[in-house]
Amino acid sequence: MRALALLCLLLGLAGPLLLLPAGTAVASAFGLAPALAAMQAAAAPLAYVSAAGLLLISLAALAFAGRALALKNKVPAETGTWDCGYAAPTARMQYGASSFAQPLTDFFQPILRKIGHSPVITEYFPGKASFSAEAQAVFYNSVYLPAAARLRTVAYRFSWIQHGRLQIYILYIVVTLLLLLLWKL
């Protein structure tokens, strides 16, 4: 798998070197001289793209090697997720997808109609507490589902056309072709 990935990377970086021989072969095989001229014109900008790609890959490799060298003799520390002041957090208290999406869901509050249930904590050391939030899919519920239901109703009225017999399907095609031929006369 690594060999295939390396081969794809090399083919991508060697685009300008491969474009002209491939273009010459195609142009001579099919007699397409204008296509060869277009490929020759595209080779110069493609060289800049390949050089930029090679530079980016080199910088990424250099950064990775520098990081590996800097962390060579260090043991990574393991800590828990920020615990919001609780001494013994559980997995249910950690961040979820809604924590990361909260700024966007707050911004689109009129569209999403976010509903949240959170307790009011007034004590310094509260007991059990829970929080739940749900963003209603307004577009899905008010536009998509009704349109899909109407489309399903219309499609159900035409379900007699699709019955599974190949001969009838071929007859549909022949009748359609005849109607098109008569229409063009």
mmCIF file with all atom_site columns, C-alpha atoms in Angstrom:
data_model
loop_
_atom_site.group_PDB
_atom_site.id
_atom_site.type_symbol
_atom_site.label_atom_id
_atom_site.label_alt_id
_atom_site.label_comp_id
_atom_site.label_asym_id
_atom_site.label_entity_id
_atom_site.label_seq_id
_atom_site.pdbx_PDB_ins_code
_atom_site.Cartn_x
_atom_site.Cartn_y
_atom_site.Cartn_z
_atom_site.occupancy
_atom_site.B_iso_or_equiv
_atom_site.pdbx_formal_charge
_atom_site.auth_seq_id
_atom_site.auth_comp_id
_atom_site.auth_asym_id
_atom_site.auth_atom_id
_atom_site.pdbx_PDB_model_num
ATOM 1   C CA . MET A 1 1   ? 0.000   0.000  0.000   1.00 0.00 ? 1   MET A CA 1
ATOM 2   C CA . ARG A 1 2   ? 2.870   2.351  0.795   1.00 0.00 ? 2   ARG A CA 1
ATOM 3   C CA . ALA A 1 3   ? 4.439   1.581  -2.570  1.00 0.00 ? 3   ALA A CA 1
ATOM 4   C CA . LEU A 1 4   ? 1.217   2.571  -4.354  1.00 0.00 ? 4   LEU A CA 1
ATOM 5   C CA . ALA A 1 5   ? 0.962   5.773  -2.319  1.00 0.00 ? 5   ALA A CA 1
ATOM 6   C CA . LEU A 1 6   ? 4.593   6.614  -3.116  1.00 0.00 ? 6   LEU A CA 1
ATOM 7   C CA . LEU A 1 7   ? 3.994   5.874  -6.800  1.00 0.00 ? 7   LEU A CA 1
ATOM 8   C CA . CYS A 1 8   ? 0.936   8.172  -6.834  1.00 0.00 ? 8   CYS A CA 1
ATOM 9   C CA . LEU A 1 9   ? 2.978   10.892 -5.133  1.00 0.00 ? 9   LEU A CA 1
ATOM 10  C CA . LEU A 1 10  ? 5.800   10.547 -7.645  1.00 0.00 ? 10  LEU A CA 1
ATOM 11  C CA . LEU A 1 11  ? 3.388   10.575 -10.594 1.00 0.00 ? 11  LEU A CA 1
ATOM 12  C CA . GLY A 1 12  ? 1.765   13.719 -9.237  1.00 0.00 ? 12  GLY A CA 1
ATOM 13  C CA . LEU A 1 13  ? 5.083   15.500 -8.783  1.00 0.00 ? 13  LEU A CA 1
ATOM 14  C CA . ALA A 1 14  ? 6.441   14.339 -12.150 1.00 0.00 ? 14  ALA A CA 1
ATOM 15  C CA . GLY A 1 15  ? 3.466   15.726 -14.087 1.00 0.00 ? 15  GLY A CA 1
ATOM 16  C CA . PRO A 1 16  ? 5.478   18.089 -16.308 1.00 0.00 ? 16  PRO A CA 1
ATOM 17  C CA . LEU A 1 17  ? 7.951   15.331 -17.161 1.00 0.00 ? 17  LEU A CA 1
ATOM 18  C CA . LEU A 1 18  ? 5.194   12.883 -18.087 1.00 0.00 ? 18  LEU A CA 1
ATOM 19  C CA . LEU A 1 19  ? 2.850   15.303 -19.852 1.00 0.00 ? 19  LEU A CA 1
ATOM 20  C CA . LEU A 1 20  ? 4.919   15.872 -22.986 1.00 0.00 ? 20  LEU A CA 1
ATOM 21  C CA . PRO A 1 21  ? 5.779   12.202 -23.730 1.00 0.00 ? 21  PRO A CA 1
ATOM 22  C CA . ALA A 1 22  ? 2.173   11.164 -23.104 1.00 0.00 ? 22  ALA A CA 1
ATOM 23  C CA . GLY A 1 23  ? 0.896   14.096 -25.174 1.00 0.00 ? 23  GLY A CA 1
ATOM 24  C CA . THR A 1 24  ? 3.242   13.263 -28.033 1.00 0.00 ? 24  THR A CA 1
ATOM 25  C CA . ALA A 1 25  ? 2.122   9.627  -28.029 1.00 0.00 ? 25  ALA A CA 1
ATOM 26  C CA . VAL A 1 26  ? -1.571  10.546 -28.017 1.00 0.00 ? 26  VAL A CA 1
ATOM 27  C CA . ALA A 1 27  ? -1.153  13.271 -30.650 1.00 0.00 ? 27  ALA A CA 1
ATOM 28  C CA . SER A 1 28  ? 0.767   10.999 -33.015 1.00 0.00 ? 28  SER A CA 1
ATOM 29  C CA . ALA A 1 29  ? -1.602  8.069  -32.506 1.00 0.00 ? 29  ALA A CA 1
ATOM 30  C CA . PHE A 1 30  ? -4.738  10.083 -33.207 1.00 0.00 ? 30  PHE A CA 1
ATOM 31  C CA . GLY A 1 31  ? -3.363  12.909 -35.350 1.00 0.00 ? 31  GLY A CA 1
ATOM 32  C CA . LEU A 1 32  ? -4.120  15.661 -32.873 1.00 0.00 ? 32  LEU A CA 1
ATOM 33  C CA . ALA A 1 33  ? -1.449  18.316 -33.417 1.00 0.00 ? 33  ALA A CA 1
ATOM 34  C CA . PRO A 1 34  ? -3.459  21.117 -31.705 1.00 0.00 ? 34  PRO A CA 1
ATOM 35  C CA . ALA A 1 35  ? -3.743  18.959 -28.588 1.00 0.00 ? 35  ALA A CA 1
ATOM 36  C CA . LEU A 1 36  ? 0.040   18.584 -28.488 1.00 0.00 ? 36  LEU A CA 1
ATOM 37  C CA . ALA A 1 37  ? 0.461   22.360 -28.684 1.00 0.00 ? 37  ALA A CA 1
ATOM 38  C CA . ALA A 1 38  ? -1.983  22.807 -25.812 1.00 0.00 ? 38  ALA A CA 1
ATOM 39  C CA . MET A 1 39  ? -0.126  20.232 -23.717 1.00 0.00 ? 39  MET A CA 1
ATOM 40  C CA . GLN A 1 40  ? 3.185   21.962 -24.397 1.00 0.00 ? 40  GLN A CA 1
ATOM 41  C CA . ALA A 1 41  ? 1.652   25.246 -23.253 1.00 0.00 ? 41  ALA A CA 1
ATOM 42  C CA . ALA A 1 42  ? 0.352   23.582 -20.069 1.00 0.00 ? 42  ALA A CA 1
ATOM 43  C CA . ALA A 1 43  ? 3.722   22.040 -19.179 1.00 0.00 ? 43  ALA A CA 1
ATOM 44  C CA . ALA A 1 44  ? 5.268   25.292 -17.879 1.00 0.00 ? 44  ALA A CA 1
ATOM 45  C CA . PRO A 1 45  ? 2.532   26.173 -15.334 1.00 0.00 ? 45  PRO A CA 1
ATOM 46  C CA . LEU A 1 46  ? 2.384   22.530 -14.321 1.00 0.00 ? 46  LEU A CA 1
ATOM 47  C CA . ALA A 1 47  ? 6.088   22.691 -13.448 1.00 0.00 ? 47  ALA A CA 1
ATOM 48  C CA . TYR A 1 48  ? 5.333   25.493 -10.967 1.00 0.00 ? 48  TYR A CA 1
ATOM 49  C CA . VAL A 1 49  ? 2.530   23.461 -9.418  1.00 0.00 ? 49  VAL A CA 1
ATOM 50  C CA . SER A 1 50  ? 4.820   20.447 -9.037  1.00 0.00 ? 50  SER A CA 1
ATOM 51  C CA . ALA A 1 51  ? 7.564   22.619 -7.525  1.00 0.00 ? 51  ALA A CA 1
ATOM 52  C CA . ALA A 1 52  ? 5.105   24.101 -5.029  1.00 0.00 ? 52  ALA A CA 1
ATOM 53  C CA . GLY A 1 53  ? 3.896   20.604 -4.132  1.00 0.00 ? 53  GLY A CA 1
ATOM 54  C CA . LEU A 1 54  ? 7.464   19.392 -3.650  1.00 0.00 ? 54  LEU A CA 1
ATOM 55  C CA . LEU A 1 55  ? 8.216   22.422 -1.460  1.00 0.00 ? 55  LEU A CA 1
ATOM 56  C CA . LEU A 1 56  ? 5.104   21.798 0.651   1.00 0.00 ? 56  LEU A CA 1
ATOM 57  C CA . ILE A 1 57  ? 5.944   18.111 1.101   1.00 0.00 ? 57  ILE A CA 1
ATOM 58  C CA . SER A 1 58  ? 9.540   19.006 2.018   1.00 0.00 ? 58  SER A CA 1
ATOM 59  C CA . LEU A 1 59  ? 8.384   21.543 4.616   1.00 0.00 ? 59  LEU A CA 1
ATOM 60  C CA . ALA A 1 60  ? 5.941   19.036 6.114   1.00 0.00 ? 60  ALA A CA 1
ATOM 61  C CA . ALA A 1 61  ? 8.662   16.362 6.289   1.00 0.00 ? 61  ALA A CA 1
ATOM 62  C CA . LEU A 1 62  ? 11.053  18.858 7.886   1.00 0.00 ? 62  LEU A CA 1
ATOM 63  C CA . ALA A 1 63  ? 8.441   19.874 10.478  1.00 0.00 ? 63  ALA A CA 1
ATOM 64  C CA . PHE A 1 64  ? 7.666   16.220 11.258  1.00 0.00 ? 64  PHE A CA 1
ATOM 65  C CA . ALA A 1 65  ? 11.372  15.397 11.630  1.00 0.00 ? 65  ALA A CA 1
ATOM 66  C CA . GLY A 1 66  ? 11.906  18.450 13.862  1.00 0.00 ? 66  GLY A CA 1
ATOM 67  C CA . ARG A 1 67  ? 8.985   17.469 16.084  1.00 0.00 ? 67  ARG A CA 1
ATOM 68  C CA . ALA A 1 68  ? 10.212  13.891 16.324  1.00 0.00 ? 68  ALA A CA 1
ATOM 69  C CA . LEU A 1 69  ? 13.694  15.128 17.245  1.00 0.00 ? 69  LEU A CA 1
ATOM 70  C CA . ALA A 1 70  ? 12.335  17.550 19.857  1.00 0.00 ? 70  ALA A CA 1
ATOM 71  C CA . LEU A 1 71  ? 10.198  14.845 21.493  1.00 0.00 ? 71  LEU A CA 1
ATOM 72  C CA . LYS A 1 72  ? 12.800  12.092 21.185  1.00 0.00 ? 72  LYS A CA 1
ATOM 73  C CA . ASN A 1 73  ? 13.559  11.591 24.896  1.00 0.00 ? 73  ASN A CA 1
ATOM 74  C CA . LYS A 1 74  ? 10.314  12.924 26.352  1.00 0.00 ? 74  LYS A CA 1
ATOM 75  C CA . VAL A 1 75  ? 7.456   10.862 27.713  1.00 0.00 ? 75  VAL A CA 1
ATOM 76  C CA . PRO A 1 76  ? 4.042   12.258 26.766  1.00 0.00 ? 76  PRO A CA 1
ATOM 77  C CA . ALA A 1 77  ? 1.910   13.167 29.778  1.00 0.00 ? 77  ALA A CA 1
ATOM 78  C CA . GLU A 1 78  ? -1.624  11.868 30.027  1.00 0.00 ? 78  GLU A CA 1
ATOM 79  C CA . THR A 1 79  ? -4.276  14.081 31.558  1.00 0.00 ? 79  THR A CA 1
ATOM 80  C CA . GLY A 1 80  ? -8.025  14.134 31.541  1.00 0.00 ? 80  GLY A CA 1
ATOM 81  C CA . THR A 1 81  ? -10.212 16.550 29.696  1.00 0.00 ? 81  THR A CA 1
ATOM 82  C CA . TRP A 1 82  ? -10.906 19.844 31.436  1.00 0.00 ? 82  TRP A CA 1
ATOM 83  C CA . ASP A 1 83  ? -13.272 18.867 34.207  1.00 0.00 ? 83  ASP A CA 1
ATOM 84  C CA . CYS A 1 84  ? -15.266 22.063 34.814  1.00 0.00 ? 84  CYS A CA 1
ATOM 85  C CA . GLY A 1 85  ? -14.241 22.111 38.480  1.00 0.00 ? 85  GLY A CA 1
ATOM 86  C CA . TYR A 1 86  ? -15.451 18.614 39.316  1.00 0.00 ? 86  TYR A CA 1
ATOM 87  C CA . ALA A 1 87  ? -12.945 16.463 41.178  1.00 0.00 ? 87  ALA A CA 1
ATOM 88  C CA . ALA A 1 88  ? -13.941 13.155 39.612  1.00 0.00 ? 88  ALA A CA 1
ATOM 89  C CA . PRO A 1 89  ? -15.205 13.673 36.061  1.00 0.00 ? 89  PRO A CA 1
ATOM 90  C CA . THR A 1 90  ? -16.659 10.808 34.080  1.00 0.00 ? 90  THR A CA 1
ATOM 91  C CA . ALA A 1 91  ? -16.700 10.210 30.340  1.00 0.00 ? 91  ALA A CA 1
ATOM 92  C CA . ARG A 1 92  ? -20.190 11.698 30.181  1.00 0.00 ? 92  ARG A CA 1
ATOM 93  C CA . MET A 1 93  ? -18.836 15.035 31.430  1.00 0.00 ? 93  MET A CA 1
ATOM 94  C CA . GLN A 1 94  ? -16.297 15.436 28.663  1.00 0.00 ? 94  GLN A CA 1
ATOM 95  C CA . TYR A 1 95  ? -16.626 17.396 25.479  1.00 0.00 ? 95  TYR A CA 1
ATOM 96  C CA . GLY A 1 96  ? -18.850 16.099 22.748  1.00 0.00 ? 96  GLY A CA 1
ATOM 97  C CA . ALA A 1 97  ? -19.607 17.250 19.238  1.00 0.00 ? 97  ALA A CA 1
ATOM 98  C CA . SER A 1 98  ? -22.146 19.765 20.515  1.00 0.00 ? 98  SER A CA 1
ATOM 99  C CA . SER A 1 99  ? -19.425 21.544 22.517  1.00 0.00 ? 99  SER A CA 1
ATOM 100 C CA . PHE A 1 100 ? -17.437 22.215 19.377  1.00 0.00 ? 100 PHE A CA 1
ATOM 101 C CA . ALA A 1 101 ? -20.505 23.187 17.367  1.00 0.00 ? 101 ALA A CA 1
ATOM 102 C CA . GLN A 1 102 ? -21.955 25.517 20.023  1.00 0.00 ? 102 GLN A CA 1
ATOM 103 C CA . PRO A 1 103 ? -20.655 28.804 18.534  1.00 0.00 ? 103 PRO A CA 1
ATOM 104 C CA . LEU A 1 104 ? -22.240 27.967 15.180  1.00 0.00 ? 104 LEU A CA 1
ATOM 105 C CA . THR A 1 105 ? -25.478 26.695 16.658  1.00 0.00 ? 105 THR A CA 1
ATOM 106 C CA . ASP A 1 106 ? -25.737 29.849 18.787  1.00 0.00 ? 106 ASP A CA 1
ATOM 107 C CA . PHE A 1 107 ? -25.215 32.007 15.698  1.00 0.00 ? 107 PHE A CA 1
ATOM 108 C CA . PHE A 1 108 ? -27.851 30.108 13.704  1.00 0.00 ? 108 PHE A CA 1
ATOM 109 C CA . GLN A 1 109 ? -30.291 29.940 16.632  1.00 0.00 ? 109 GLN A CA 1
ATOM 110 C CA . PRO A 1 110 ? -33.219 31.439 14.624  1.00 0.00 ? 110 PRO A CA 1
ATOM 111 C CA . ILE A 1 111 ? -32.860 28.742 11.979  1.00 0.00 ? 111 ILE A CA 1
ATOM 112 C CA . LEU A 1 112 ? -31.979 25.751 14.162  1.00 0.00 ? 112 LEU A CA 1
ATOM 113 C CA . ARG A 1 113 ? -34.352 26.364 17.036  1.00 0.00 ? 113 ARG A CA 1
ATOM 114 C CA . LYS A 1 114 ? -31.984 24.914 19.618  1.00 0.00 ? 114 LYS A CA 1
ATOM 115 C CA . ILE A 1 115 ? -33.716 23.608 22.714  1.00 0.00 ? 115 ILE A CA 1
ATOM 116 C CA . GLY A 1 116 ? -31.651 23.178 25.870  1.00 0.00 ? 116 GLY A CA 1
ATOM 117 C CA . HIS A 1 117 ? -32.443 21.985 29.373  1.00 0.00 ? 117 HIS A CA 1
ATOM 118 C CA . SER A 1 118 ? -29.891 22.952 31.995  1.00 0.00 ? 118 SER A CA 1
ATOM 119 C CA . PRO A 1 119 ? -30.239 23.121 35.758  1.00 0.00 ? 119 PRO A CA 1
ATOM 120 C CA . VAL A 1 120 ? -29.549 26.292 37.710  1.00 0.00 ? 120 VAL A CA 1
ATOM 121 C CA . ILE A 1 121 ? -26.635 25.509 40.022  1.00 0.00 ? 121 ILE A CA 1
ATOM 122 C CA . THR A 1 122 ? -26.501 27.726 43.103  1.00 0.00 ? 122 THR A CA 1
ATOM 123 C CA . GLU A 1 123 ? -24.365 25.622 45.461  1.00 0.00 ? 123 GLU A CA 1
ATOM 124 C CA . TYR A 1 124 ? -20.585 25.495 45.604  1.00 0.00 ? 124 TYR A CA 1
ATOM 125 C CA . PHE A 1 125 ? -20.545 21.688 45.610  1.00 0.00 ? 125 PHE A CA 1
ATOM 126 C CA . PRO A 1 126 ? -23.622 20.613 43.679  1.00 0.00 ? 126 PRO A CA 1
ATOM 127 C CA . GLY A 1 127 ? -24.935 17.099 43.630  1.00 0.00 ? 127 GLY A CA 1
ATOM 128 C CA . LYS A 1 128 ? -26.187 15.450 40.486  1.00 0.00 ? 128 LYS A CA 1
ATOM 129 C CA . ALA A 1 129 ? -26.747 17.731 37.538  1.00 0.00 ? 129 ALA A CA 1
ATOM 130 C CA . SER A 1 130 ? -27.575 17.127 33.916  1.00 0.00 ? 130 SER A CA 1
ATOM 131 C CA . PHE A 1 131 ? -27.671 19.119 30.715  1.00 0.00 ? 131 PHE A CA 1
ATOM 132 C CA . SER A 1 132 ? -29.236 18.299 27.397  1.00 0.00 ? 132 SER A CA 1
ATOM 133 C CA . ALA A 1 133 ? -29.463 20.230 24.165  1.00 0.00 ? 133 ALA A CA 1
ATOM 134 C CA . GLU A 1 134 ? -31.104 19.453 20.868  1.00 0.00 ? 134 GLU A CA 1
ATOM 135 C CA . ALA A 1 135 ? -31.066 21.388 17.621  1.00 0.00 ? 135 ALA A CA 1
ATOM 136 C CA . GLN A 1 136 ? -34.210 20.810 15.623  1.00 0.00 ? 136 GLN A CA 1
ATOM 137 C CA . ALA A 1 137 ? -33.737 20.346 11.905  1.00 0.00 ? 137 ALA A CA 1
ATOM 138 C CA . VAL A 1 138 ? -36.095 23.086 10.753  1.00 0.00 ? 138 VAL A CA 1
ATOM 139 C CA . PHE A 1 139 ? -35.392 22.749 7.016   1.00 0.00 ? 139 PHE A CA 1
ATOM 140 C CA . TYR A 1 140 ? -35.574 18.957 7.219   1.00 0.00 ? 140 TYR A CA 1
ATOM 141 C CA . ASN A 1 141 ? -38.843 18.913 9.150   1.00 0.00 ? 141 ASN A CA 1
ATOM 142 C CA . SER A 1 142 ? -40.653 21.793 7.454   1.00 0.00 ? 142 SER A CA 1
ATOM 143 C CA . VAL A 1 143 ? -39.406 21.624 3.840   1.00 0.00 ? 143 VAL A CA 1
ATOM 144 C CA . TYR A 1 144 ? -37.706 18.339 3.000   1.00 0.00 ? 144 TYR A CA 1
ATOM 145 C CA . LEU A 1 145 ? -40.042 15.850 4.713   1.00 0.00 ? 145 LEU A CA 1
ATOM 146 C CA . PRO A 1 146 ? -43.279 17.360 3.293   1.00 0.00 ? 146 PRO A CA 1
ATOM 147 C CA . ALA A 1 147 ? -41.757 17.573 -0.212  1.00 0.00 ? 147 ALA A CA 1
ATOM 148 C CA . ALA A 1 148 ? -40.526 13.985 0.023   1.00 0.00 ? 148 ALA A CA 1
ATOM 149 C CA . ALA A 1 149 ? -43.967 12.834 1.194   1.00 0.00 ? 149 ALA A CA 1
ATOM 150 C CA . ARG A 1 150 ? -45.648 14.556 -1.773  1.00 0.00 ? 150 ARG A CA 1
ATOM 151 C CA . LEU A 1 151 ? -43.105 13.091 -4.184  1.00 0.00 ? 151 LEU A CA 1
ATOM 152 C CA . ARG A 1 152 ? -43.647 9.635  -2.680  1.00 0.00 ? 152 ARG A CA 1
ATOM 153 C CA . THR A 1 153 ? -47.413 10.013 -3.176  1.00 0.00 ? 153 THR A CA 1
ATOM 154 C CA . VAL A 1 154 ? -46.986 11.028 -6.825  1.00 0.00 ? 154 VAL A CA 1
ATOM 155 C CA . ALA A 1 155 ? -44.465 8.254  -7.449  1.00 0.00 ? 155 ALA A CA 1
ATOM 156 C CA . TYR A 1 156 ? -46.801 5.695  -5.879  1.00 0.00 ? 156 TYR A CA 1
ATOM 157 C CA . ARG A 1 157 ? -49.486 6.617  -8.428  1.00 0.00 ? 157 ARG A CA 1
ATOM 158 C CA . PHE A 1 158 ? -47.078 5.596  -11.214 1.00 0.00 ? 158 PHE A CA 1
ATOM 159 C CA . SER A 1 159 ? -45.854 2.400  -9.557  1.00 0.00 ? 159 SER A CA 1
ATOM 160 C CA . TRP A 1 160 ? -47.986 0.316  -11.935 1.00 0.00 ? 160 TRP A CA 1
ATOM 161 C CA . ILE A 1 161 ? -45.472 1.167  -14.691 1.00 0.00 ? 161 ILE A CA 1
ATOM 162 C CA . GLN A 1 162 ? -42.647 -0.616 -12.908 1.00 0.00 ? 162 GLN A CA 1
ATOM 163 C CA . HIS A 1 163 ? -43.690 -4.217 -12.501 1.00 0.00 ? 163 HIS A CA 1
ATOM 164 C CA . GLY A 1 164 ? -40.469 -6.132 -13.248 1.00 0.00 ? 164 GLY A CA 1
ATOM 165 C CA . ARG A 1 165 ? -41.226 -7.605 -16.695 1.00 0.00 ? 165 ARG A CA 1
ATOM 166 C CA . LEU A 1 166 ? -38.346 -6.896 -19.096 1.00 0.00 ? 166 LEU A CA 1
ATOM 167 C CA . GLN A 1 167 ? -40.452 -7.370 -22.230 1.00 0.00 ? 167 GLN A CA 1
ATOM 168 C CA . ILE A 1 168 ? -42.793 -4.566 -21.196 1.00 0.00 ? 168 ILE A CA 1
ATOM 169 C CA . TYR A 1 169 ? -39.809 -2.279 -20.448 1.00 0.00 ? 169 TYR A CA 1
ATOM 170 C CA . ILE A 1 170 ? -38.481 -2.902 -23.969 1.00 0.00 ? 170 ILE A CA 1
ATOM 171 C CA . LEU A 1 171 ? -41.960 -2.135 -25.310 1.00 0.00 ? 171 LEU A CA 1
ATOM 172 C CA . TYR A 1 172 ? -41.870 1.190  -23.401 1.00 0.00 ? 172 TYR A CA 1
ATOM 173 C CA . ILE A 1 173 ? -38.571 2.046  -25.119 1.00 0.00 ? 173 ILE A CA 1
ATOM 174 C CA . VAL A 1 174 ? -39.877 1.123  -28.585 1.00 0.00 ? 174 VAL A CA 1
ATOM 175 C CA . VAL A 1 175 ? -43.074 3.138  -28.101 1.00 0.00 ? 175 VAL A CA 1
ATOM 176 C CA . THR A 1 176 ? -41.045 6.120  -26.855 1.00 0.00 ? 176 THR A CA 1
ATOM 177 C CA . LEU A 1 177 ? -38.714 5.943  -29.861 1.00 0.00 ? 177 LEU A CA 1
ATOM 178 C CA . LEU A 1 178 ? -41.666 5.733  -32.258 1.00 0.00 ? 178 LEU A CA 1
ATOM 179 C CA . LEU A 1 179 ? -43.319 8.724  -30.611 1.00 0.00 ? 179 LEU A CA 1
ATOM 180 C CA . LEU A 1 180 ? -40.080 10.705 -30.889 1.00 0.00 ? 180 LEU A CA 1
ATOM 181 C CA . LEU A 1 181 ? -39.703 9.764  -34.562 1.00 0.00 ? 181 LEU A CA 1
ATOM 182 C CA . LEU A 1 182 ? -43.291 10.797 -35.294 1.00 0.00 ? 182 LEU A CA 1
ATOM 183 C CA . TRP A 1 183 ? -42.825 14.033 -33.378 1.00 0.00 ? 183 TRP A CA 1
ATOM 184 C CA . LYS A 1 184 ? -39.758 14.978 -35.454 1.00 0.00 ? 184 LYS A CA 1
ATOM 185 C CA . LEU A 1 185 ? -41.528 14.377 -38.798 1.00 0.00 ? 185 LEU A CA 1
#
